[in-house]
Coordinates of C-alpha atoms in Angstrom, one line a residue:
M1 CA -5.1 30.8 11.9
D2 CA -8.4 29.9 10.8
F3 CA -7.5 27.6 7.4
K4 CA -11.2 26.4 7.2
R5 CA -11.7 30.1 5.2
I6 CA -8.2 30.3 3.3
D7 CA -9.1 31.1 -0.4
A8 CA -6.7 27.7 -1.7
P9 CA -7.0 26.0 -4.0
T10 CA -8.3 22.1 -3.3
S11 CA -7.0 20.4 -6.7
T12 CA -3.8 21.3 -8.4
I13 CA -2.5 24.0 -10.3
T14 CA 0.2 25.6 -12.2
Y15 CA 1.9 28.9 -10.2
N16 CA 4.2 31.4 -12.4
K17 CA 7.5 30.9 -11.3
A18 CA 8.7 34.5 -11.0
A19 CA 6.3 35.3 -8.0
I20 CA 7.3 32.6 -6.4
E21 CA 11.0 33.1 -6.4
D22 CA 10.7 37.2 -6.6
P23 CA 10.6 37.8 -3.1
T24 CA 14.6 35.9 -1.9
N25 CA 15.3 35.7 -5.7
N26 CA 16.3 32.4 -5.9
I27 CA 13.8 29.8 -6.5
Y28 CA 15.3 27.0 -4.2
K29 CA 15.0 29.6 -1.1
A30 CA 11.4 30.0 -1.6
I31 CA 10.9 26.7 -2.0
S32 CA 12.6 25.7 0.9
V33 CA 10.8 28.6 3.1
I34 CA 7.2 27.1 1.6
A35 CA 7.8 23.5 2.4
K36 CA 8.9 24.5 5.8
R37 CA 5.6 26.8 6.6
A38 CA 3.4 23.4 5.0
N39 CA 5.2 22.0 7.7
Q40 CA 3.6 24.0 10.7
I41 CA 0.5 24.8 9.1
N42 CA 0.0 20.7 8.5
A43 CA 1.1 20.3 12.1
E44 CA -1.4 22.8 13.6
I45 CA -4.3 20.8 10.7
K46 CA -3.1 17.9 12.8
K47 CA -3.1 19.3 16.3
E48 CA -6.8 20.7 16.1
L49 CA -8.1 17.2 14.1
V50 CA -6.5 15.1 16.9
E51 CA -8.1 17.6 19.8
K52 CA -11.7 17.2 18.2
L53 CA -11.7 13.4 17.7
E54 CA -10.2 12.7 21.1
A55 CA -13.8 13.7 22.2
F56 CA -15.4 11.0 20.5
A57 CA -13.1 8.7 21.4
T58 CA -14.3 5.3 23.4
N59 CA -12.0 3.4 25.9
T60 CA -12.9 0.2 24.7
D61 CA -10.6 -3.1 25.1
N62 CA -12.7 -4.9 23.2
L63 CA -11.7 -4.9 19.3
E64 CA -14.6 -6.7 18.3
E65 CA -17.0 -3.3 19.4
I66 CA -16.0 -1.1 16.7
F67 CA -18.5 1.8 16.8
E68 CA -19.2 4.4 13.9
N69 CA -19.8 7.9 15.5
K70 CA -21.9 10.0 12.7
E71 CA -19.8 13.0 14.0
Q72 CA -16.5 12.1 14.2
I73 CA -16.9 10.6 10.4
E74 CA -18.3 14.3 9.4
V75 CA -15.3 16.1 11.7
S76 CA -13.2 13.5 9.8
R77 CA -14.5 14.0 6.2
F78 CA -14.3 18.0 6.6
Y79 CA -10.4 18.1 7.5
E80 CA -10.5 15.9 4.4
R81 CA -12.3 18.7 1.7
L82 CA -9.6 21.5 3.6
P83 CA -6.5 22.6 0.9
K84 CA -3.3 21.3 1.3
P85 CA -1.3 22.5 3.4
Q86 CA 0.8 23.4 0.7
A87 CA -1.2 25.0 -1.0
I88 CA -1.6 26.8 1.9
A89 CA 1.9 27.8 2.1
V90 CA 2.0 28.3 -1.4
K91 CA -0.7 31.1 -0.5
E92 CA 0.2 32.4 2.0
W93 CA 4.2 33.1 0.3
L94 CA 1.8 34.7 -2.5
D95 CA -0.2 37.7 -0.7
G96 CA 2.9 38.2 0.9
K97 CA 2.4 36.8 4.4
V98 CA 5.0 34.7 5.0
Y99 CA 7.8 36.0 7.0
Y100 CA 11.6 34.5 6.5
R101 CA 14.8 35.9 6.7
E102 CA 18.6 34.5 6.4
A103 CA 20.4 34.2 8.8
E104 CA 24.3 35.4 8.9

């Protein structure tokens, strides 16, 4: 999924409790599903970031030699500006893009 194009808020906002709990009729189940999805999103973003940063990695054994790579800094800043995984998960939940089922 392309998290760069999701229009989730980048700051904290208040959500309608009824809208969040509506699909499950239980706020605790809804929060649990959202939290699990946020963990999945976080893992995907982290994996993507690590892959991009590895391209800039230099193999040096000397700790005194630290290079500032402008491209690496820009990549890091870009990922810092993305919406938080929790905000993306809530947006997906409210848009009906998250599938959940109860194991019985």
